[in-house]
C-alpha cells in the first residue's frame, strides 16, 4: 500500500542483503519511522514491544528472526534457541508458530553451510505468500461489499465496521479484514468504514484510521462501545474483523472486544465476517474458548493513554487512579455460531469443521497426522 503516495511494505530486506527493515508501529500515527533489525534479540524485542504486530506480520518478522539467528550460528542448538525465544514473544497469534515451523522445515535437513541461504529464501517466500493470500482475500471479500453497495438506494455506501487493525500494517501488505475494503474501494465501490478505537492500545484509532486515510478510504473513528448503537439504527451493513487464531471448527480468536461486536451483530441481524489467511487456522484445536492461550499484557496499557501534545511531543498520561487494580486481556474468542463467514484466500467458507477441512485439506490432514 502507499505511504504519502509511495508503495511501502511493513517489512523488507535492507540493501545490504541481510538486515531487516520494519515500520515502527508504536510511533504511528504521529511519526512514520523505520527501524533496522540486525539480530535475533532485536527481532524478539520488536515483536514483544509491538513495533511490529498483527498475526501475519508477527509470523513474517519471526521468520527473518530465524534467518538472523542462523547468520550468527547455524547449529541445531541455535535454531532451537531462536525458535524458543521467538515463540515466547506473543502467545496467541498462531501465525508465529506456523512461521517458525516453516523455517525449521526449510533448514533442518540441510548441511550447515546451506542453512543461511535457505532461511532467507523461505522468509522472503513467507512474505510474498502473505501478500498473494491477502490479495485473494480482498478479491473474494470485495464481492460482498459490491453486492451490499449495489442494493443501496442511489448515493448509498456500504457501511463496514472493523475492530483493531487487520489492515496492511498487520500483514506484509494489503491486510486481511481490510483487504476487501481496499479492493472494493479501488474498484469504485462506494463504502465507508466505522473504525473501533480499540482500547487499550488504540490500534483502530492510531493504525487503521491512518492507513485508511493514506489510501483515501472514507472512515470514521468511534469509541469502542458505539458499534451496538450503530447496528440498532441500521447504520452498519457488515462487520469485518481479522483473526489471530481460528480453530478447526471455526471459533475465532481476535483482539479483545471482538466477541461483543459479534453478539451485537447477531442481535441486529448484521453479518459478521472474519478475514483470515490459512496460516491463521489452527487445525489442532477444536474449542477456542477452552484451548486458545489468551495473552495478558502489562497494566500500563490500560492505565495510561499515549498521544500527541499540542506542542508536538508524544506523551503517555495516566487515566486510572493510582492503586486501582487493572487487568489487560489482549484477545477474546468469538464462537463459530456467531460468525457468518470466513473470508479466506480460497473463498468465503462456513465456520464449520467440514467446510474448513475441505477447503484446506492438506493443512487439516498434516495437523491430524501430527496430533
Ligand atoms: O495485538 P495486536 O495488535 O497484534 O492484535 C492484532 C489483531 O488482533 C488483528 O485483528 C489480528 O492479528 C489479525 S491481523 C491481520
PDB file of N, CA, C and O in Angstrom, residues 285-359:
ATOM      1  N   UNK A 285      -6.765 -27.469  17.231  1.00  0.00           N
ATOM      2  CA  UNK A 285      -7.685 -27.074  18.309  1.00  0.00           C
ATOM      3  C   UNK A 285      -9.141 -27.124  17.843  1.00  0.00           C
ATOM      4  O   UNK A 285      -9.447 -26.851  16.686  1.00  0.00           O
ATOM      5  N   UNK A 286     -10.040 -27.452  18.786  1.00  0.00           N
ATOM      6  CA  UNK A 286     -11.457 -27.566  18.444  1.00  0.00           C
ATOM      7  C   UNK A 286     -12.345 -26.664  19.272  1.00  0.00           C
ATOM      8  O   UNK A 286     -13.516 -26.471  18.939  1.00  0.00           O
ATOM      9  N   UNK A 287     -11.837 -26.157  20.375  1.00  0.00           N
ATOM     10  CA  UNK A 287     -12.674 -25.339  21.258  1.00  0.00           C
ATOM     11  C   UNK A 287     -11.877 -24.081  21.605  1.00  0.00           C
ATOM     12  O   UNK A 287     -11.003 -24.104  22.471  1.00  0.00           O
ATOM     13  N   UNK A 288     -12.190 -23.016  20.899  1.00  0.00           N
ATOM     14  CA  UNK A 288     -11.394 -21.795  21.042  1.00  0.00           C
ATOM     15  C   UNK A 288     -11.376 -21.251  22.451  1.00  0.00           C
ATOM     16  O   UNK A 288     -10.321 -20.872  22.974  1.00  0.00           O
ATOM     17  N   UNK A 289     -12.535 -21.227  23.093  1.00  0.00           N
ATOM     18  CA  UNK A 289     -12.613 -20.636  24.437  1.00  0.00           C
ATOM     19  C   UNK A 289     -11.767 -21.422  25.435  1.00  0.00           C
ATOM     20  O   UNK A 289     -11.058 -20.848  26.254  1.00  0.00           O
ATOM     21  N   UNK A 290     -11.805 -22.731  25.319  1.00  0.00           N
ATOM     22  CA  UNK A 290     -11.079 -23.559  26.286  1.00  0.00           C
ATOM     23  C   UNK A 290      -9.596 -23.689  25.951  1.00  0.00           C
ATOM     24  O   UNK A 290      -8.772 -23.849  26.853  1.00  0.00           O
ATOM     25  N   UNK A 291      -9.263 -23.641  24.667  1.00  0.00           N
ATOM     26  CA  UNK A 291      -7.909 -24.075  24.280  1.00  0.00           C
ATOM     27  C   UNK A 291      -6.948 -22.983  23.817  1.00  0.00           C
ATOM     28  O   UNK A 291      -5.739 -23.182  23.840  1.00  0.00           O
ATOM     29  N   UNK A 292      -7.464 -21.848  23.368  1.00  0.00           N
ATOM     30  CA  UNK A 292      -6.529 -20.841  22.838  1.00  0.00           C
ATOM     31  C   UNK A 292      -5.932 -20.035  23.993  1.00  0.00           C
ATOM     32  O   UNK A 292      -6.667 -19.486  24.823  1.00  0.00           O
ATOM     33  N   UNK A 293      -4.595 -19.960  24.060  1.00  0.00           N
ATOM     34  CA  UNK A 293      -3.983 -19.161  25.131  1.00  0.00           C
ATOM     35  C   UNK A 293      -4.223 -17.678  24.877  1.00  0.00           C
ATOM     36  O   UNK A 293      -3.959 -17.176  23.780  1.00  0.00           O
ATOM     37  N   UNK A 294      -4.750 -16.988  25.874  1.00  0.00           N
ATOM     38  CA  UNK A 294      -5.054 -15.558  25.741  1.00  0.00           C
ATOM     39  C   UNK A 294      -3.929 -14.748  26.387  1.00  0.00           C
ATOM     40  O   UNK A 294      -3.697 -14.863  27.600  1.00  0.00           O
ATOM     41  N   UNK A 295      -3.283 -13.947  25.578  1.00  0.00           N
ATOM     42  CA  UNK A 295      -2.180 -13.107  26.079  1.00  0.00           C
ATOM     43  C   UNK A 295      -2.716 -12.086  27.082  1.00  0.00           C
ATOM     44  O   UNK A 295      -3.725 -11.433  26.842  1.00  0.00           O
ATOM     45  N   UNK A 296      -2.014 -11.977  28.211  1.00  0.00           N
ATOM     46  CA  UNK A 296      -2.305 -10.881  29.150  1.00  0.00           C
ATOM     47  C   UNK A 296      -1.104  -9.958  29.154  1.00  0.00           C
ATOM     48  O   UNK A 296       0.028 -10.411  29.322  1.00  0.00           O
ATOM     49  N   UNK A 297      -1.347  -8.674  28.970  1.00  0.00           N
ATOM     50  CA  UNK A 297      -0.255  -7.729  28.833  1.00  0.00           C
ATOM     51  C   UNK A 297      -0.191  -6.809  30.051  1.00  0.00           C
ATOM     52  O   UNK A 297      -1.035  -6.863  30.935  1.00  0.00           O
ATOM     53  N   UNK A 298       0.798  -5.924  30.047  1.00  0.00           N
ATOM     54  CA  UNK A 298       1.048  -5.078  31.200  1.00  0.00           C
ATOM     55  C   UNK A 298      -0.098  -4.130  31.538  1.00  0.00           C
ATOM     56  O   UNK A 298      -0.839  -3.684  30.654  1.00  0.00           O
ATOM     57  N   UNK A 299      -0.220  -3.819  32.822  1.00  0.00           N
ATOM     58  CA  UNK A 299      -1.281  -2.933  33.305  1.00  0.00           C
ATOM     59  C   UNK A 299      -1.182  -1.534  32.714  1.00  0.00           C
ATOM     60  O   UNK A 299      -2.195  -0.857  32.513  1.00  0.00           O
ATOM     61  N   UNK A 300       0.021  -1.109  32.404  1.00  0.00           N
ATOM     62  CA  UNK A 300       0.242   0.241  31.870  1.00  0.00           C
ATOM     63  C   UNK A 300      -0.591   0.538  30.634  1.00  0.00           C
ATOM     64  O   UNK A 300      -1.010   1.671  30.409  1.00  0.00           O
ATOM     65  N   UNK A 301      -0.801  -0.480  29.814  1.00  0.00           N
ATOM     66  CA  UNK A 301      -1.538  -0.248  28.563  1.00  0.00           C
ATOM     67  C   UNK A 301      -2.979   0.184  28.845  1.00  0.00           C
ATOM     68  O   UNK A 301      -3.573   0.922  28.067  1.00  0.00           O
ATOM     69  N   UNK A 302      -3.544  -0.302  29.947  1.00  0.00           N
ATOM     70  CA  UNK A 302      -4.917   0.080  30.314  1.00  0.00           C
ATOM     71  C   UNK A 302      -4.901   1.355  31.149  1.00  0.00           C
ATOM     72  O   UNK A 302      -5.746   2.242  30.988  1.00  0.00           O
ATOM     73  N   UNK A 303      -3.918   1.464  32.025  1.00  0.00           N
ATOM     74  CA  UNK A 303      -3.892   2.577  32.979  1.00  0.00           C
ATOM     75  C   UNK A 303      -3.449   3.895  32.347  1.00  0.00           C
ATOM     76  O   UNK A 303      -3.634   4.961  32.933  1.00  0.00           O
ATOM     77  N   UNK A 304      -2.866   3.827  31.148  1.00  0.00           N
ATOM     78  CA  UNK A 304      -2.366   5.053  30.520  1.00  0.00           C
ATOM     79  C   UNK A 304      -2.848   5.158  29.073  1.00  0.00           C
ATOM     80  O   UNK A 304      -3.288   4.173  28.483  1.00  0.00           O
ATOM     81  N   UNK A 305      -2.756   6.357  28.532  1.00  0.00           N
ATOM     82  CA  UNK A 305      -3.060   6.582  27.116  1.00  0.00           C
ATOM     83  C   UNK A 305      -1.912   7.395  26.524  1.00  0.00           C
ATOM     84  O   UNK A 305      -1.412   8.324  27.159  1.00  0.00           O
ATOM     85  N   UNK A 306      -1.500   7.023  25.323  1.00  0.00           N
ATOM     86  CA  UNK A 306      -0.406   7.742  24.652  1.00  0.00           C
ATOM     87  C   UNK A 306      -0.975   8.606  23.535  1.00  0.00           C
ATOM     88  O   UNK A 306      -1.872   8.196  22.809  1.00  0.00           O
ATOM     89  N   UNK A 307      -0.465   9.828  23.410  1.00  0.00           N
ATOM     90  CA  UNK A 307      -0.951  10.708  22.338  1.00  0.00           C
ATOM     91  C   UNK A 307      -0.009  11.854  22.085  1.00  0.00           C
ATOM     92  O   UNK A 307       1.074  11.951  22.684  1.00  0.00           O
ATOM     93  N   UNK A 308      -0.425  12.723  21.175  1.00  0.00           N
ATOM     94  CA  UNK A 308       0.402  13.857  20.754  1.00  0.00           C
ATOM     95  C   UNK A 308      -0.030  15.100  21.525  1.00  0.00           C
ATOM     96  O   UNK A 308      -1.222  15.445  21.530  1.00  0.00           O
ATOM     97  N   UNK A 309       0.921  15.773  22.135  1.00  0.00           N
ATOM     98  CA  UNK A 309       0.579  17.012  22.843  1.00  0.00           C
ATOM     99  C   UNK A 309       0.460  18.153  21.828  1.00  0.00           C
ATOM    100  O   UNK A 309       0.914  18.041  20.693  1.00  0.00           O
ATOM    101  N   UNK A 310      -0.133  19.257  22.286  1.00  0.00           N
ATOM    102  CA  UNK A 310      -0.349  20.395  21.389  1.00  0.00           C
ATOM    103  C   UNK A 310       0.973  20.912  20.833  1.00  0.00           C
ATOM    104  O   UNK A 310       1.026  21.439  19.715  1.00  0.00           O
ATOM    105  N   UNK A 311       2.064  20.760  21.598  1.00  0.00           N
ATOM    106  CA  UNK A 311       3.346  21.257  21.085  1.00  0.00           C
ATOM    107  C   UNK A 311       4.176  20.154  20.413  1.00  0.00           C
ATOM    108  O   UNK A 311       5.394  20.269  20.274  1.00  0.00           O
ATOM    109  N   UNK A 312       3.501  19.059  20.003  1.00  0.00           N
ATOM    110  CA  UNK A 312       4.153  18.095  19.113  1.00  0.00           C
ATOM    111  C   UNK A 312       4.961  16.997  19.779  1.00  0.00           C
ATOM    112  O   UNK A 312       5.719  16.306  19.111  1.00  0.00           O
ATOM    113  N   UNK A 313       4.811  16.819  21.097  1.00  0.00           N
ATOM    114  CA  UNK A 313       5.525  15.720  21.755  1.00  0.00           C
ATOM    115  C   UNK A 313       4.594  14.518  21.914  1.00  0.00           C
ATOM    116  O   UNK A 313       3.403  14.700  22.134  1.00  0.00           O
ATOM    117  N   UNK A 314       5.156  13.306  21.799  1.00  0.00           N
ATOM    118  CA  UNK A 314       4.357  12.108  22.076  1.00  0.00           C
ATOM    119  C   UNK A 314       4.490  11.817  23.555  1.00  0.00           C
ATOM    120  O   UNK A 314       5.599  11.647  24.065  1.00  0.00           O
ATOM    121  N   UNK A 315       3.347  11.784  24.258  1.00  0.00           N
ATOM    122  CA  UNK A 315       3.394  11.598  25.716  1.00  0.00           C
ATOM    123  C   UNK A 315       2.395  10.565  26.168  1.00  0.00           C
ATOM    124  O   UNK A 315       1.360  10.347  25.537  1.00  0.00           O
ATOM    125  N   UNK A 316       2.704   9.969  27.320  1.00  0.00           N
ATOM    126  CA  UNK A 316       1.800   8.989  27.916  1.00  0.00           C
ATOM    127  C   UNK A 316       1.217   9.595  29.180  1.00  0.00           C
ATOM    128  O   UNK A 316       1.980  10.116  30.005  1.00  0.00           O
ATOM    129  N   UNK A 317      -0.106   9.556  29.300  1.00  0.00           N
ATOM    130  CA  UNK A 317      -0.718  10.104  30.516  1.00  0.00           C
ATOM    131  C   UNK A 317      -1.541   9.022  31.203  1.00  0.00           C
ATOM    132  O   UNK A 317      -2.089   8.125  30.559  1.00  0.00           O
ATOM    133  N   UNK A 318      -1.657   9.133  32.528  1.00  0.00           N
ATOM    134  CA  UNK A 318      -2.376   8.124  33.300  1.00  0.00           C
ATOM    135  C   UNK A 318      -3.859   8.478  33.357  1.00  0.00           C
ATOM    136  O   UNK A 318      -4.223   9.638  33.532  1.00  0.00           O
ATOM    137  N   UNK A 319      -4.735   7.458  33.169  1.00  0.00           N
ATOM    138  CA  UNK A 319      -6.181   7.712  33.219  1.00  0.00           C
ATOM    139  C   UNK A 319      -6.873   6.914  34.326  1.00  0.00           C
ATOM    140  O   UNK A 319      -8.090   6.979  34.463  1.00  0.00           O
ATOM    141  N   UNK A 320      -6.121   6.143  35.074  1.00  0.00           N
ATOM    142  CA  UNK A 320      -6.681   5.292  36.132  1.00  0.00           C
ATOM    143  C   UNK A 320      -6.059   5.739  37.459  1.00  0.00           C
ATOM    144  O   UNK A 320      -4.868   6.046  37.503  1.00  0.00           O
ATOM    145  N   UNK A 321      -6.866   5.777  38.541  1.00  0.00           N
ATOM    146  CA  UNK A 321      -6.274   6.207  39.812  1.00  0.00           C
ATOM    147  C   UNK A 321      -5.132   5.288  40.236  1.00  0.00           C
ATOM    148  O   UNK A 321      -5.201   4.074  40.003  1.00  0.00           O
ATOM    149  N   UNK A 322      -4.132   5.862  40.858  1.00  0.00           N
ATOM    150  CA  UNK A 322      -3.076   5.046  41.458  1.00  0.00           C
ATOM    151  C   UNK A 322      -3.731   4.083  42.438  1.00  0.00           C
ATOM    152  O   UNK A 322      -4.629   4.476  43.177  1.00  0.00           O
ATOM    153  N   UNK A 323      -3.285   2.856  42.441  1.00  0.00           N
ATOM    154  CA  UNK A 323      -3.815   1.917  43.440  1.00  0.00           C
ATOM    155  C   UNK A 323      -4.954   1.057  42.930  1.00  0.00           C
ATOM    156  O   UNK A 323      -5.280   0.038  43.532  1.00  0.00           O
ATOM    157  N   UNK A 324      -5.642   1.447  41.833  1.00  0.00           N
ATOM    158  CA  UNK A 324      -6.712   0.585  41.301  1.00  0.00           C
ATOM    159  C   UNK A 324      -6.088  -0.611  40.596  1.00  0.00           C
ATOM    160  O   UNK A 324      -5.111  -0.457  39.859  1.00  0.00           O
ATOM    161  N   UNK A 325      -6.686  -1.773  40.819  1.00  0.00           N
ATOM    162  CA  UNK A 325      -6.209  -2.959  40.105  1.00  0.00           C
ATOM    163  C   UNK A 325      -6.605  -2.835  38.637  1.00  0.00           C
ATOM    164  O   UNK A 325      -7.649  -2.278  38.316  1.00  0.00           O
ATOM    165  N   UNK A 326      -5.753  -3.367  37.761  1.00  0.00           N
ATOM    166  CA  UNK A 326      -6.006  -3.280  36.316  1.00  0.00           C
ATOM    167  C   UNK A 326      -5.777  -4.655  35.704  1.00  0.00           C
ATOM    168  O   UNK A 326      -4.831  -5.347  36.072  1.00  0.00           O
ATOM    169  N   UNK A 327      -6.661  -5.058  34.788  1.00  0.00           N
ATOM    170  CA  UNK A 327      -6.454  -6.319  34.053  1.00  0.00           C
ATOM    171  C   UNK A 327      -6.382  -6.009  32.570  1.00  0.00           C
ATOM    172  O   UNK A 327      -7.085  -5.124  32.086  1.00  0.00           O
ATOM    173  N   UNK A 328      -5.539  -6.740  31.853  1.00  0.00           N
ATOM    174  CA  UNK A 328      -5.325  -6.436  30.439  1.00  0.00           C
ATOM    175  C   UNK A 328      -5.306  -7.721  29.612  1.00  0.00           C
ATOM    176  O   UNK A 328      -4.244  -8.247  29.283  1.00  0.00           O
ATOM    177  N   UNK A 329      -6.489  -8.220  29.293  1.00  0.00           N
ATOM    178  CA  UNK A 329      -6.607  -9.391  28.411  1.00  0.00           C
ATOM    179  C   UNK A 329      -6.570  -8.886  26.974  1.00  0.00           C
ATOM    180  O   UNK A 329      -7.390  -8.046  26.592  1.00  0.00           O
ATOM    181  N   UNK A 330      -5.660  -9.411  26.180  1.00  0.00           N
ATOM    182  CA  UNK A 330      -5.455  -8.826  24.842  1.00  0.00           C
ATOM    183  C   UNK A 330      -6.395  -9.390  23.774  1.00  0.00           C
ATOM    184  O   UNK A 330      -6.595  -8.750  22.740  1.00  0.00           O
ATOM    185  N   UNK A 331      -6.965 -10.569  24.007  1.00  0.00           N
ATOM    186  CA  UNK A 331      -7.782 -11.208  22.963  1.00  0.00           C
ATOM    187  C   UNK A 331      -9.013 -11.853  23.586  1.00  0.00           C
ATOM    188  O   UNK A 331      -9.051 -12.106  24.793  1.00  0.00           O
ATOM    189  N   UNK A 332     -10.015 -12.117  22.754  1.00  0.00           N
ATOM    190  CA  UNK A 332     -11.143 -12.942  23.201  1.00  0.00           C
ATOM    191  C   UNK A 332     -11.550 -13.883  22.070  1.00  0.00           C
ATOM    192  O   UNK A 332     -11.033 -13.789  20.953  1.00  0.00           O
ATOM    193  N   UNK A 333     -12.476 -14.775  22.381  1.00  0.00           N
ATOM    194  CA  UNK A 333     -12.868 -15.788  21.402  1.00  0.00           C
ATOM    195  C   UNK A 333     -14.341 -15.604  21.042  1.00  0.00           C
ATOM    196  O   UNK A 333     -15.207 -15.529  21.914  1.00  0.00           O
ATOM    197  N   UNK A 334     -14.603 -15.516  19.768  1.00  0.00           N
ATOM    198  CA  UNK A 334     -15.971 -15.448  19.241  1.00  0.00           C
ATOM    199  C   UNK A 334     -16.343 -16.845  18.760  1.00  0.00           C
ATOM    200  O   UNK A 334     -15.684 -17.388  17.851  1.00  0.00           O
ATOM    201  N   UNK A 335     -17.385 -17.455  19.354  1.00  0.00           N
ATOM    202  CA  UNK A 335     -17.747 -18.810  18.933  1.00  0.00           C
ATOM    203  C   UNK A 335     -18.205 -18.837  17.465  1.00  0.00           C
ATOM    204  O   UNK A 335     -18.795 -17.871  16.975  1.00  0.00           O
ATOM    205  N   UNK A 336     -17.952 -19.954  16.814  1.00  0.00           N
ATOM    206  CA  UNK A 336     -18.265 -20.096  15.389  1.00  0.00           C
ATOM    207  C   UNK A 336     -19.728 -19.765  15.084  1.00  0.00           C
ATOM    208  O   UNK A 336     -20.039 -19.226  14.018  1.00  0.00           O
ATOM    209  N   UNK A 337     -20.630 -20.045  16.058  1.00  0.00           N
ATOM    210  CA  UNK A 337     -22.051 -19.819  15.776  1.00  0.00           C
ATOM    211  C   UNK A 337     -22.386 -18.351  15.535  1.00  0.00           C
ATOM    212  O   UNK A 337     -23.445 -18.029  14.987  1.00  0.00           O
ATOM    213  N   UNK A 338     -21.506 -17.449  15.934  1.00  0.00           N
ATOM    214  CA  UNK A 338     -21.762 -16.018  15.722  1.00  0.00           C
ATOM    215  C   UNK A 338     -21.120 -15.493  14.437  1.00  0.00           C
ATOM    216  O   UNK A 338     -21.242 -14.309  14.122  1.00  0.00           O
ATOM    217  N   UNK A 339     -20.422 -16.361  13.723  1.00  0.00           N
ATOM    218  CA  UNK A 339     -19.669 -15.924  12.538  1.00  0.00           C
ATOM    219  C   UNK A 339     -20.454 -16.276  11.268  1.00  0.00           C
ATOM    220  O   UNK A 339     -20.857 -17.419  11.066  1.00  0.00           O
ATOM    221  N   UNK A 340     -20.641 -15.285  10.398  1.00  0.00           N
ATOM    222  CA  UNK A 340     -21.400 -15.523   9.153  1.00  0.00           C
ATOM    223  C   UNK A 340     -20.543 -16.201   8.102  1.00  0.00           C
ATOM    224  O   UNK A 340     -21.043 -16.992   7.295  1.00  0.00           O
ATOM    225  N   UNK A 341     -19.258 -15.873   8.064  1.00  0.00           N
ATOM    226  CA  UNK A 341     -18.401 -16.483   7.054  1.00  0.00           C
ATOM    227  C   UNK A 341     -16.947 -16.128   7.294  1.00  0.00           C
ATOM    228  O   UNK A 341     -16.638 -15.082   7.865  1.00  0.00           O
ATOM    229  N   UNK A 342     -16.060 -17.025   6.873  1.00  0.00           N
ATOM    230  CA  UNK A 342     -14.615 -16.804   6.980  1.00  0.00           C
ATOM    231  C   UNK A 342     -14.106 -16.459   5.585  1.00  0.00           C
ATOM    232  O   UNK A 342     -14.185 -17.286   4.668  1.00  0.00           O
ATOM    233  N   UNK A 343     -13.623 -15.230   5.419  1.00  0.00           N
ATOM    234  CA  UNK A 343     -13.134 -14.805   4.096  1.00  0.00           C
ATOM    235  C   UNK A 343     -11.661 -15.209   4.009  1.00  0.00           C
ATOM    236  O   UNK A 343     -10.799 -14.639   4.686  1.00  0.00           O
ATOM    237  N   UNK A 344     -11.387 -16.221   3.210  1.00  0.00           N
ATOM    238  CA  UNK A 344     -10.029 -16.758   3.096  1.00  0.00           C
ATOM    239  C   UNK A 344      -9.536 -16.595   1.653  1.00  0.00           C
ATOM    240  O   UNK A 344     -10.301 -16.178   0.776  1.00  0.00           O
ATOM    241  N   UNK A 345      -8.291 -17.016   1.429  1.00  0.00           N
ATOM    242  CA  UNK A 345      -7.760 -16.959   0.062  1.00  0.00           C
ATOM    243  C   UNK A 345      -8.442 -17.963  -0.850  1.00  0.00           C
ATOM    244  O   UNK A 345      -8.331 -17.888  -2.070  1.00  0.00           O
ATOM    245  N   UNK A 346      -9.168 -18.929  -0.244  1.00  0.00           N
ATOM    246  CA  UNK A 346      -9.872 -19.916  -1.080  1.00  0.00           C
ATOM    247  C   UNK A 346     -11.370 -19.640  -1.123  1.00  0.00           C
ATOM    248  O   UNK A 346     -12.173 -20.550  -1.374  1.00  0.00           O
ATOM    249  N   UNK A 347     -11.779 -18.434  -0.816  1.00  0.00           N
ATOM    250  CA  UNK A 347     -13.195 -18.083  -0.888  1.00  0.00           C
ATOM    251  C   UNK A 347     -13.801 -17.891   0.494  1.00  0.00           C
ATOM    252  O   UNK A 347     -13.099 -17.945   1.510  1.00  0.00           O
ATOM    253  N   UNK A 348     -15.109 -17.667   0.524  1.00  0.00           N
ATOM    254  CA  UNK A 348     -15.804 -17.424   1.793  1.00  0.00           C
ATOM    255  C   UNK A 348     -16.342 -18.766   2.290  1.00  0.00           C
ATOM    256  O   UNK A 348     -17.149 -19.421   1.624  1.00  0.00           O
ATOM    257  N   UNK A 349     -15.855 -19.159   3.454  1.00  0.00           N
ATOM    258  CA  UNK A 349     -16.080 -20.516   3.949  1.00  0.00           C
ATOM    259  C   UNK A 349     -16.932 -20.471   5.206  1.00  0.00           C
ATOM    260  O   UNK A 349     -16.766 -19.584   6.058  1.00  0.00           O
ATOM    261  N   UNK A 350     -17.847 -21.436   5.332  1.00  0.00           N
ATOM    262  CA  UNK A 350     -18.683 -21.519   6.537  1.00  0.00           C
ATOM    263  C   UNK A 350     -17.791 -21.867   7.730  1.00  0.00           C
ATOM    264  O   UNK A 350     -16.847 -22.660   7.595  1.00  0.00           O
ATOM    265  N   UNK A 351     -18.074 -21.300   8.904  1.00  0.00           N
ATOM    266  CA  UNK A 351     -17.240 -21.592  10.078  1.00  0.00           C
ATOM    267  C   UNK A 351     -17.598 -22.957  10.675  1.00  0.00           C
ATOM    268  O   UNK A 351     -18.170 -23.054  11.764  1.00  0.00           O
ATOM    269  N   UNK A 352     -17.266 -23.995   9.909  1.00  0.00           N
ATOM    270  CA  UNK A 352     -17.557 -25.374  10.341  1.00  0.00           C
ATOM    271  C   UNK A 352     -16.357 -26.247  10.034  1.00  0.00           C
ATOM    272  O   UNK A 352     -15.645 -26.030   9.055  1.00  0.00           O
ATOM    273  N   UNK A 353     -16.189 -27.286  10.864  1.00  0.00           N
ATOM    274  CA  UNK A 353     -15.047 -28.193  10.703  1.00  0.00           C
ATOM    275  C   UNK A 353     -14.985 -28.789   9.292  1.00  0.00           C
ATOM    276  O   UNK A 353     -13.941 -28.777   8.642  1.00  0.00           O
ATOM    277  N   UNK A 354     -16.128 -29.305   8.793  1.00  0.00           N
ATOM    278  CA  UNK A 354     -16.100 -29.976   7.484  1.00  0.00           C
ATOM    279  C   UNK A 354     -15.747 -28.982   6.373  1.00  0.00           C
ATOM    280  O   UNK A 354     -14.972 -29.297   5.461  1.00  0.00           O
ATOM    281  N   UNK A 355     -16.269 -27.773   6.460  1.00  0.00           N
ATOM    282  CA  UNK A 355     -16.026 -26.796   5.400  1.00  0.00           C
ATOM    283  C   UNK A 355     -14.557 -26.350   5.402  1.00  0.00           C
ATOM    284  O   UNK A 355     -13.923 -26.251   4.343  1.00  0.00           O
ATOM    285  N   UNK A 356     -14.012 -26.122   6.594  1.00  0.00           N
ATOM    286  CA  UNK A 356     -12.603 -25.706   6.674  1.00  0.00           C
ATOM    287  C   UNK A 356     -11.674 -26.830   6.229  1.00  0.00           C
ATOM    288  O   UNK A 356     -10.703 -26.605   5.500  1.00  0.00           O
ATOM    289  N   UNK A 357     -11.988 -28.051   6.657  1.00  0.00           N
ATOM    290  CA  UNK A 357     -11.135 -29.198   6.293  1.00  0.00           C
ATOM    291  C   UNK A 357     -11.194 -29.447   4.792  1.00  0.00           C
ATOM    292  O   UNK A 357     -10.194 -29.838   4.178  1.00  0.00           O
ATOM    293  N   UNK A 358     -12.353 -29.227   4.178  1.00  0.00           N
ATOM    294  CA  UNK A 358     -12.470 -29.432   2.727  1.00  0.00           C
ATOM    295  C   UNK A 358     -11.679 -28.360   1.979  1.00  0.00           C
ATOM    296  O   UNK A 358     -11.013 -28.640   0.985  1.00  0.00           O
ATOM    297  N   UNK A 359     -11.718 -27.140   2.463  1.00  0.00           N
ATOM    298  CA  UNK A 359     -11.029 -26.041   1.768  1.00  0.00           C
ATOM    299  C   UNK A 359      -9.512 -26.132   1.936  1.00  0.00           C
ATOM    300  O   UNK A 359      -8.755 -25.741   1.047  1.00  0.00           O
TER     301      UNK A 359
END
